[in-house]
JSON list of C-alpha atoms in Angstrom, two decimals:
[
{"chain": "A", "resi": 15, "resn": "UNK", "atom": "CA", "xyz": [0.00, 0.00, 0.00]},
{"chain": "A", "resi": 16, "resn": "UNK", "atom": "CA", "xyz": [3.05, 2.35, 0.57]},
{"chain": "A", "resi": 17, "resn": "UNK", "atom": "CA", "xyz": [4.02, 1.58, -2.64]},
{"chain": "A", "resi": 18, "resn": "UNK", "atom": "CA", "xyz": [1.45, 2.97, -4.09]},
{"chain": "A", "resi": 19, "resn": "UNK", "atom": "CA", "xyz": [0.62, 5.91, -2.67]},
{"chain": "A", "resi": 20, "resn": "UNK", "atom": "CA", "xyz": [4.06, 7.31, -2.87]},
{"chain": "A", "resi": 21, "resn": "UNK", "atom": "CA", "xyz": [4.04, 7.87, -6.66]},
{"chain": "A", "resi": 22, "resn": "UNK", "atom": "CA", "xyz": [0.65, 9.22, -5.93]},
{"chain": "A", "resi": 23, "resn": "UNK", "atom": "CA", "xyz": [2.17, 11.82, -3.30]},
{"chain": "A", "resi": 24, "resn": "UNK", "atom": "CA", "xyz": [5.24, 12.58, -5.36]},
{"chain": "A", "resi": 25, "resn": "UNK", "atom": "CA", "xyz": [2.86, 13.05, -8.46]},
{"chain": "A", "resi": 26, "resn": "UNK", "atom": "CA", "xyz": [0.43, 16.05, -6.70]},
{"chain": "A", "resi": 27, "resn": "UNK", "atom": "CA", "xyz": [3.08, 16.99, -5.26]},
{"chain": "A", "resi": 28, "resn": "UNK", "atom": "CA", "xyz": [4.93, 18.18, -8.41]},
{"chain": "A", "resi": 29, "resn": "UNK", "atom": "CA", "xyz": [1.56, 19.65, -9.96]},
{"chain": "A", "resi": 30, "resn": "UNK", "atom": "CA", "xyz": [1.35, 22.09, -7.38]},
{"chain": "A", "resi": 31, "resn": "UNK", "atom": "CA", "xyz": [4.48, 23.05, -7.67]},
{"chain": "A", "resi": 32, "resn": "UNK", "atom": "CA", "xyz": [4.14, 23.84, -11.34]},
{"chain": "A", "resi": 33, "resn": "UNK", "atom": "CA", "xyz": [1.29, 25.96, -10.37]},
{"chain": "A", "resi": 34, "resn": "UNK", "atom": "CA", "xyz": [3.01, 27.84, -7.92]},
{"chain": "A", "resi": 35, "resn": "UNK", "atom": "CA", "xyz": [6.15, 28.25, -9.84]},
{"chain": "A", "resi": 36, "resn": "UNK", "atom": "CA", "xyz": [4.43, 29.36, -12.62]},
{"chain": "A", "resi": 37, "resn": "UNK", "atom": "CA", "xyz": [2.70, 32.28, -11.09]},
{"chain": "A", "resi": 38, "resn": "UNK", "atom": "CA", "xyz": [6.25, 33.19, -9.20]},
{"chain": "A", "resi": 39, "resn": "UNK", "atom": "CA", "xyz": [8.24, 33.49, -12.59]},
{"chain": "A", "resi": 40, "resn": "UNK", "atom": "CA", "xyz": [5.37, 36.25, -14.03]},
{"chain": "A", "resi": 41, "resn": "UNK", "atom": "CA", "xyz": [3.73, 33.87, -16.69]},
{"chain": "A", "resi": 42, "resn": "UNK", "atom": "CA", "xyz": [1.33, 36.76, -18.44]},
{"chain": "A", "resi": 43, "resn": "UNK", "atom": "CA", "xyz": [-2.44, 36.64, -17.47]},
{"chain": "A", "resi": 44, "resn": "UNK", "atom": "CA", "xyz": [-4.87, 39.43, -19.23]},
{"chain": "A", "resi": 45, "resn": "UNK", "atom": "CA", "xyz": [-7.73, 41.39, -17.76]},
{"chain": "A", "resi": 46, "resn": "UNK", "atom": "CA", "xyz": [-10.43, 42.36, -20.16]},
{"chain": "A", "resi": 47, "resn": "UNK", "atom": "CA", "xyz": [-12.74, 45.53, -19.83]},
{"chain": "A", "resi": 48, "resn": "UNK", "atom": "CA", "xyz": [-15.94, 45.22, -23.05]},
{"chain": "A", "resi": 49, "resn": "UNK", "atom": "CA", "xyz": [-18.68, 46.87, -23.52]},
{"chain": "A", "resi": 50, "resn": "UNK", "atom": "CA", "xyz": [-21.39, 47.18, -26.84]},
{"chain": "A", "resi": 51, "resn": "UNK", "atom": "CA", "xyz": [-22.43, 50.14, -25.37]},
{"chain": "A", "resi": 52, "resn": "UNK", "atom": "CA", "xyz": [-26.15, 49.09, -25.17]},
{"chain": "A", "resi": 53, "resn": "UNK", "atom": "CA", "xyz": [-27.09, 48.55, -21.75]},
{"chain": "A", "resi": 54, "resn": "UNK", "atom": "CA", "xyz": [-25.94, 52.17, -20.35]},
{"chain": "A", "resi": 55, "resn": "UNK", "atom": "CA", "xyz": [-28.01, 51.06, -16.85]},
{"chain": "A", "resi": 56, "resn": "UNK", "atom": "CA", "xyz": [-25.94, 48.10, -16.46]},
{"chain": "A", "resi": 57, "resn": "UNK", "atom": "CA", "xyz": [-22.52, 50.55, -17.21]},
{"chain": "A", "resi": 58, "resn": "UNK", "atom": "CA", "xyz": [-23.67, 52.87, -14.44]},
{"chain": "A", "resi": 59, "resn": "UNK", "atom": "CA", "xyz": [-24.56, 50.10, -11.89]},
{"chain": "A", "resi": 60, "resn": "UNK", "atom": "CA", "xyz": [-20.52, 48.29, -12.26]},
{"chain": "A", "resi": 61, "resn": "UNK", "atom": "CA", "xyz": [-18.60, 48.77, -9.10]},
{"chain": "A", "resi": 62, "resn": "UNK", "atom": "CA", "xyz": [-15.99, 49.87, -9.40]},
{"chain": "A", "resi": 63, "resn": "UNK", "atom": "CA", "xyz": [-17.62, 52.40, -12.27]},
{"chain": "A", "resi": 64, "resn": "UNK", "atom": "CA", "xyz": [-14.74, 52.00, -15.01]},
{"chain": "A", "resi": 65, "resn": "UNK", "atom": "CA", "xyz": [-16.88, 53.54, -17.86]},
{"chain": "A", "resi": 66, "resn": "UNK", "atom": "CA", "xyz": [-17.37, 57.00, -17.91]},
{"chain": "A", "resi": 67, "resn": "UNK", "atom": "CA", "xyz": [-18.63, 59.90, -20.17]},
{"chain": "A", "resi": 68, "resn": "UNK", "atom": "CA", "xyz": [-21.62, 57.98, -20.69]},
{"chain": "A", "resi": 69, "resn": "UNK", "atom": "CA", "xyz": [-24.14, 60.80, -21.82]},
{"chain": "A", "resi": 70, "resn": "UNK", "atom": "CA", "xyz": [-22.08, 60.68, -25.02]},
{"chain": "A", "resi": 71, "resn": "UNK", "atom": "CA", "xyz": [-23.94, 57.59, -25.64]},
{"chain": "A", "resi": 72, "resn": "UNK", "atom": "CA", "xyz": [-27.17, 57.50, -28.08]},
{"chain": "A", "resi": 73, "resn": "UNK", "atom": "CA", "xyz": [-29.48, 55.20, -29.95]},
{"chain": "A", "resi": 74, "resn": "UNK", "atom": "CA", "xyz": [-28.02, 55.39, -33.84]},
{"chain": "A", "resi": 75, "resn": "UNK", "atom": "CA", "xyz": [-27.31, 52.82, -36.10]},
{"chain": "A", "resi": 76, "resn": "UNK", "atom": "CA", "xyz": [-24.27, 51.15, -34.22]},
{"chain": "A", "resi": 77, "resn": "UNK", "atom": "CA", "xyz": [-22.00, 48.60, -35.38]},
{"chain": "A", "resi": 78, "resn": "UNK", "atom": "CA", "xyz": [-23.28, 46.18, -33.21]},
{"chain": "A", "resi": 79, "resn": "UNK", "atom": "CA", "xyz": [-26.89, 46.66, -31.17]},
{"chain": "A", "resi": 80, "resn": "UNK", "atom": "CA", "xyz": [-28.61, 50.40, -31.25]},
{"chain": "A", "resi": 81, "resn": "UNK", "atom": "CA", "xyz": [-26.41, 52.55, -29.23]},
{"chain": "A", "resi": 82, "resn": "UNK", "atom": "CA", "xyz": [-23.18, 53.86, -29.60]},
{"chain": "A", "resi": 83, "resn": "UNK", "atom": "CA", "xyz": [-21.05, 56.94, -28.98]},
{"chain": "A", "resi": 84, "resn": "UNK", "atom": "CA", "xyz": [-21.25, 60.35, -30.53]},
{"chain": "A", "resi": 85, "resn": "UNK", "atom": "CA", "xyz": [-18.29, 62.85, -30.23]},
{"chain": "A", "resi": 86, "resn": "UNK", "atom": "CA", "xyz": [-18.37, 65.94, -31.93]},
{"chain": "A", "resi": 87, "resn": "UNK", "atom": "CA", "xyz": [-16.68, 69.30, -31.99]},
{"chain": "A", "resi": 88, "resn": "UNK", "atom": "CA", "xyz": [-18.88, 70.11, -28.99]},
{"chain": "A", "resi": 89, "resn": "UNK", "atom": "CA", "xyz": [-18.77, 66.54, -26.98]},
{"chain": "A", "resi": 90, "resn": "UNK", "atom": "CA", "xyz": [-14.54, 65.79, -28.14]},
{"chain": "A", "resi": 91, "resn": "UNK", "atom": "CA", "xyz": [-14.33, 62.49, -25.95]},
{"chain": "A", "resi": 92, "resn": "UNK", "atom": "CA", "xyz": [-15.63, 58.64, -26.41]},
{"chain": "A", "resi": 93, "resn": "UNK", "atom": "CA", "xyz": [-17.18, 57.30, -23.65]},
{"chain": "A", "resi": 94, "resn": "UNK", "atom": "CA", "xyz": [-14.05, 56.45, -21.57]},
{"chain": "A", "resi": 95, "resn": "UNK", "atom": "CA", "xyz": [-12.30, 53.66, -19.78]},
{"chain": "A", "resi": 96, "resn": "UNK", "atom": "CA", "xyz": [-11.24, 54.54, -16.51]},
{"chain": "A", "resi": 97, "resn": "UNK", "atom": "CA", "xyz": [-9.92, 52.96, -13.16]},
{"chain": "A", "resi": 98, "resn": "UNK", "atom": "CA", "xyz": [-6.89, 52.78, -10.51]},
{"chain": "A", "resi": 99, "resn": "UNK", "atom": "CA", "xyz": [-4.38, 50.43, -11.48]},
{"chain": "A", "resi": 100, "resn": "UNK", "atom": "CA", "xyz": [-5.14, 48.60, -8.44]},
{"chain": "A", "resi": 101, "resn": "UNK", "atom": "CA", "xyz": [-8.39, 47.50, -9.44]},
{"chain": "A", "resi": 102, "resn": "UNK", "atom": "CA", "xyz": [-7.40, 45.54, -12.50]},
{"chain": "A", "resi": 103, "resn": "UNK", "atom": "CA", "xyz": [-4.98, 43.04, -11.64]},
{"chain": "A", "resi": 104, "resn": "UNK", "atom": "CA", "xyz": [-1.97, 42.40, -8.86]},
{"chain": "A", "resi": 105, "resn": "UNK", "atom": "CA", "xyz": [0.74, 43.52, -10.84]},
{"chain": "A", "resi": 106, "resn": "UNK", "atom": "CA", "xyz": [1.04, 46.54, -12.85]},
{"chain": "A", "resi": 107, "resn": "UNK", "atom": "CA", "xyz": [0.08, 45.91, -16.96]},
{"chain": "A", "resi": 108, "resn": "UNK", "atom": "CA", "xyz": [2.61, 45.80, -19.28]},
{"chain": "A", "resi": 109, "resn": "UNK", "atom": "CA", "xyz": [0.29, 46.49, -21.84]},
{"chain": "A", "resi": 110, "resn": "UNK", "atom": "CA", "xyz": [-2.91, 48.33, -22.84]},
{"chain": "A", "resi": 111, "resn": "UNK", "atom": "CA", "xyz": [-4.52, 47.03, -25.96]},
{"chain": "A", "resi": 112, "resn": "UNK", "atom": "CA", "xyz": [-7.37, 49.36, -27.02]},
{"chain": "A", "resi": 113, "resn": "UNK", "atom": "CA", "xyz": [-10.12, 48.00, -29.41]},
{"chain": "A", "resi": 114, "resn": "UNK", "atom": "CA", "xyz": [-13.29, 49.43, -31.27]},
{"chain": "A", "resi": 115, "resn": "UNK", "atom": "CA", "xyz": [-15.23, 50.50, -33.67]},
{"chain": "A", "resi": 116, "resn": "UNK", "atom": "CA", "xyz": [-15.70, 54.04, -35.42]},
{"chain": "A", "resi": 117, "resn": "UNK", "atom": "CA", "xyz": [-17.37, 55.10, -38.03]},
{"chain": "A", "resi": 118, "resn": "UNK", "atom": "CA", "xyz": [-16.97, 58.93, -39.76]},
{"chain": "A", "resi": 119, "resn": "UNK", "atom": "CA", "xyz": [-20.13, 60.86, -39.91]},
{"chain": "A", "resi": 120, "resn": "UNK", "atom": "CA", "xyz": [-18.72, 63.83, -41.88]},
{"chain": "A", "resi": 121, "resn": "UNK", "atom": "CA", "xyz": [-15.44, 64.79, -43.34]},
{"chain": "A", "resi": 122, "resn": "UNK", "atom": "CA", "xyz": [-12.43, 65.99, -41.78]},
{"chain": "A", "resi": 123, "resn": "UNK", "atom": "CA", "xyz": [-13.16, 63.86, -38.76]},
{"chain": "A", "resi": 124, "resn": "UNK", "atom": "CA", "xyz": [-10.06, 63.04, -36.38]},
{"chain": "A", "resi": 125, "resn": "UNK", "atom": "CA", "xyz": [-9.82, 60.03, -34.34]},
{"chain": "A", "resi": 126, "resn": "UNK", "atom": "CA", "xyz": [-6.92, 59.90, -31.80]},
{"chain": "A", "resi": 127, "resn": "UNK", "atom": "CA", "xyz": [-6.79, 56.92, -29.32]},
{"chain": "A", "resi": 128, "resn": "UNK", "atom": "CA", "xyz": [-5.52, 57.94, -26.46]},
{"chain": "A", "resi": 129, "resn": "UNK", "atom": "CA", "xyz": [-4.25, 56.25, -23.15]},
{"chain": "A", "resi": 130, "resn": "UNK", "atom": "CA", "xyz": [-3.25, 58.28, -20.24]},
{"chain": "A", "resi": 131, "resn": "UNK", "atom": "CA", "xyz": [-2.48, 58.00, -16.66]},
{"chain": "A", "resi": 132, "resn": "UNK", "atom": "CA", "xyz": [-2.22, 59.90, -13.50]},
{"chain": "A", "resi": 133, "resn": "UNK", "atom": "CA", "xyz": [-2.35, 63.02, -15.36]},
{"chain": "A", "resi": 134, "resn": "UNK", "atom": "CA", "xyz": [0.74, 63.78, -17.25]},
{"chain": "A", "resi": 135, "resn": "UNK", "atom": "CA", "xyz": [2.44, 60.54, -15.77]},
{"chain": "A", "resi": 136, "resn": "UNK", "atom": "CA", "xyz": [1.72, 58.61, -19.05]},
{"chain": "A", "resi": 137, "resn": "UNK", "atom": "CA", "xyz": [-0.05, 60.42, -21.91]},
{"chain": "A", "resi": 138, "resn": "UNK", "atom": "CA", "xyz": [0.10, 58.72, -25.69]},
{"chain": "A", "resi": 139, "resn": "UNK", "atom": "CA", "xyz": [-2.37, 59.13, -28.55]},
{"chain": "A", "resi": 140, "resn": "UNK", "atom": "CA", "xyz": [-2.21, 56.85, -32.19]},
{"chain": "A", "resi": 141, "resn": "UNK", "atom": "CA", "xyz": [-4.04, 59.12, -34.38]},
{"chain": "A", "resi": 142, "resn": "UNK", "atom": "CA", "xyz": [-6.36, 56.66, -37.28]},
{"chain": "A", "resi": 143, "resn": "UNK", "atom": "CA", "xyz": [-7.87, 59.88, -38.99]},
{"chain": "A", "resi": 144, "resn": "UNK", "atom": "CA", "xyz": [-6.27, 58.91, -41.93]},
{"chain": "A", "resi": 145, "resn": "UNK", "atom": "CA", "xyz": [-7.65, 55.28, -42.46]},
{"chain": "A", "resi": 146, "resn": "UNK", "atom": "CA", "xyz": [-11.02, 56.33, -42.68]},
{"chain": "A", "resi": 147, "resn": "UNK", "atom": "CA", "xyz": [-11.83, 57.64, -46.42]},
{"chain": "A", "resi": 148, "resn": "UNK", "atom": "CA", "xyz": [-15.81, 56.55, -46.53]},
{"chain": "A", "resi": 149, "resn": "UNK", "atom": "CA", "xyz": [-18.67, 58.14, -44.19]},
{"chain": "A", "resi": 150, "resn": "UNK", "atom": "CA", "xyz": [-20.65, 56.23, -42.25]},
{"chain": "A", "resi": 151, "resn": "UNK", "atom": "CA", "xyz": [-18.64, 52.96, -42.53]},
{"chain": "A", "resi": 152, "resn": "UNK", "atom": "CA", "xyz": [-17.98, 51.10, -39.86]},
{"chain": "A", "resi": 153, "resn": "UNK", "atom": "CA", "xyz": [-14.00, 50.07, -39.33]},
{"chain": "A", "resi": 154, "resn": "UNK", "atom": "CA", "xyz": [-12.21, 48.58, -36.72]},
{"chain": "A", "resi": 155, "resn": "UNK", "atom": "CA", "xyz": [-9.82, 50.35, -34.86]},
{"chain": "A", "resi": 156, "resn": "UNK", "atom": "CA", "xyz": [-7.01, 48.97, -32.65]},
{"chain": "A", "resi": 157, "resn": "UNK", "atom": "CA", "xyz": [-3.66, 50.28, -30.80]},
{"chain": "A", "resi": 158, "resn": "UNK", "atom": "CA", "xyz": [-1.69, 48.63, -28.36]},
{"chain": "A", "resi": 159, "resn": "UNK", "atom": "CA", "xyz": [0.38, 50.97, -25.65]},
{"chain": "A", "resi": 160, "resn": "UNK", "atom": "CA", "xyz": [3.53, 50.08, -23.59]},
{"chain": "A", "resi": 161, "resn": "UNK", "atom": "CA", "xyz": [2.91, 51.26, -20.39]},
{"chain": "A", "resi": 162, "resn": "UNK", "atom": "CA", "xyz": [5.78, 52.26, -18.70]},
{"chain": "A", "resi": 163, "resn": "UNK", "atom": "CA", "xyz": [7.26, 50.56, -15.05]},
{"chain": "A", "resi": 164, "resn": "UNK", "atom": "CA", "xyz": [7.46, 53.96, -13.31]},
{"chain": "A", "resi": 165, "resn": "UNK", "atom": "CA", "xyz": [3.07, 53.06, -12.70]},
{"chain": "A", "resi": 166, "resn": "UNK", "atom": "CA", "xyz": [1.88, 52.60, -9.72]},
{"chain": "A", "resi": 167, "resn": "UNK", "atom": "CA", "xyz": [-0.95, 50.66, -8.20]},
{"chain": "A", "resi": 168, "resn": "UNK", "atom": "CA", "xyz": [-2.50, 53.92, -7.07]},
{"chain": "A", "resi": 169, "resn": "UNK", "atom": "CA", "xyz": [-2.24, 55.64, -10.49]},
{"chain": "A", "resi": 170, "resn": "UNK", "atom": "CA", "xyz": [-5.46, 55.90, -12.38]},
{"chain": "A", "resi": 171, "resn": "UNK", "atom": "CA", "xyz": [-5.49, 54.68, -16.15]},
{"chain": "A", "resi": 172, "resn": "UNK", "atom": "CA", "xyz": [-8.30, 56.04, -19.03]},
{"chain": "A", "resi": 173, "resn": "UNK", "atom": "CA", "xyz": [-8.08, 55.28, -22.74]},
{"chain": "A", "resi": 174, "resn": "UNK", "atom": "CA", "xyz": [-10.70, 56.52, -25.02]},
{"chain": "A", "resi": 175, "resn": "UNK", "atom": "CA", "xyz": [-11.58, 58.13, -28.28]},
{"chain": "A", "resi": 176, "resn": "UNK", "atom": "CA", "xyz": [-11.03, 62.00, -29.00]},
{"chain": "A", "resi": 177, "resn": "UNK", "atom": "CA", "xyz": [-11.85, 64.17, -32.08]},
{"chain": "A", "resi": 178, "resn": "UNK", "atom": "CA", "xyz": [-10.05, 67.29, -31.22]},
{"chain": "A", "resi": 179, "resn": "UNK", "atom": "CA", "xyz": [-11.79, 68.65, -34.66]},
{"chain": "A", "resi": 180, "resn": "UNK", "atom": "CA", "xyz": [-14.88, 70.10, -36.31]},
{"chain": "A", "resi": 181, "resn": "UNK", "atom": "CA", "xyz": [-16.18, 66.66, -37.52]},
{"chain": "A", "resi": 182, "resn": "UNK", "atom": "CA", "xyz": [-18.56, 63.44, -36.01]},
{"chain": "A", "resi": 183, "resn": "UNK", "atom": "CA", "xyz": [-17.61, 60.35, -35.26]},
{"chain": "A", "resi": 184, "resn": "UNK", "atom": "CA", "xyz": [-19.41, 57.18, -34.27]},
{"chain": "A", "resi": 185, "resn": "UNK", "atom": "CA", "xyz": [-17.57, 54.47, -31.46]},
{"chain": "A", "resi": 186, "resn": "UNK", "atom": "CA", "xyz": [-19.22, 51.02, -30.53]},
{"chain": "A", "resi": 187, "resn": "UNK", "atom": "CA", "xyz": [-17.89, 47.77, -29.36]},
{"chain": "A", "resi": 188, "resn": "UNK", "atom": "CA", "xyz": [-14.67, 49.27, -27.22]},
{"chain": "A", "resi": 189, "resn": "UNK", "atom": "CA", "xyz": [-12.71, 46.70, -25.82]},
{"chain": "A", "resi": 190, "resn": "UNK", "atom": "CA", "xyz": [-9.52, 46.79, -23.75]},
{"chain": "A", "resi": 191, "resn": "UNK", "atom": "CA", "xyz": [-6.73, 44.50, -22.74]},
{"chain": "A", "resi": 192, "resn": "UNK", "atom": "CA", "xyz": [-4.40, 44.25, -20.09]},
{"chain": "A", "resi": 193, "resn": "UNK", "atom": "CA", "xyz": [-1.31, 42.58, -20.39]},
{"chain": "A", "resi": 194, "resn": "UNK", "atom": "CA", "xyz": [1.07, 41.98, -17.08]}
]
């Protein structure tokens, strides 16, 4: 009977050491932050509330569903992704991959991506203004940011759309990534 459970011992034994060792050498897990943008009650209600800018959000022909949001020369900013660093995950991201839709209501339209955090600690835009050629198509729109190690846990992350011009623009479907 000792025979036998030894193997057995030695065998769980080295499984939960893989497990272990693997989460002491970094091995790179993702949070994930989505939203279609139709259920605005249920965006309010999250706690913490990560999405914000919200009355930028109408019913319109979306990419996906009947809502998306509407920035203009007036309203300049997406709805937005927003939250302390310490909320997301137990180590600092690596990365910030930021996904959506947008579509180009009229021309001259600019679309800047931007991530930022802690005010000034971390600011970077990727400017797509130039990809979009056709109004009111739909197009996918994706930028990935290396955030830098200086973060900290309290510092305070956003990413979202701006049009810092005279034009309309259309977002839906906004997801982001975290890499660590």
């Amino acid at each position: 009977m000792k025979k036998i459970l030894l193997p057995i011992f030695a065998v769980a034994l080295f499984t939960a050491c893989n497990c272990s060792s693997d989460e002491k050498t970094g091995a790179v897990t993702n949070a994930r932050y989505s939203s279609n943008l139709d259920n605005v009650d249920s965006l309010v209600t999250l706690v913490p509330q990560v999405w914000r800018n919200l009355p930028t959000i109408i019913e319109t022909s979306a990419h996906s569903g009947k809502f998306a949001s509407k920035i203009t020369a007036e309203q300049q900013f997406s709805v937005a992704y927003e939250n302390e660093l310490s909320n997301i995950g137990s180590k600092i991201p690596k990365e910030l991959k930021f996904t959506a839709f947008a579509s180009v209501l009229v021309p001259d339209s600019k679309i800047l991506v931007v991530v930022s955090a802690s005010g000034q600690k971390y600011y970077k835009a990727v400017n797509f203004s130039d990809e979009f050629t056709a109004l009111n198509s739909w197009k996918q729109i994706s930028a990935t940011f290396t955030l830098p190690n200086s973060l900290s846990k309290s510092d305070v992350i956003k990413a979202y759309v701006w049009n810092n011009k005279a034009g309309e623009v259309l977002i839906d479907d906004i997801d982001i990534e975290f890499t660590f």
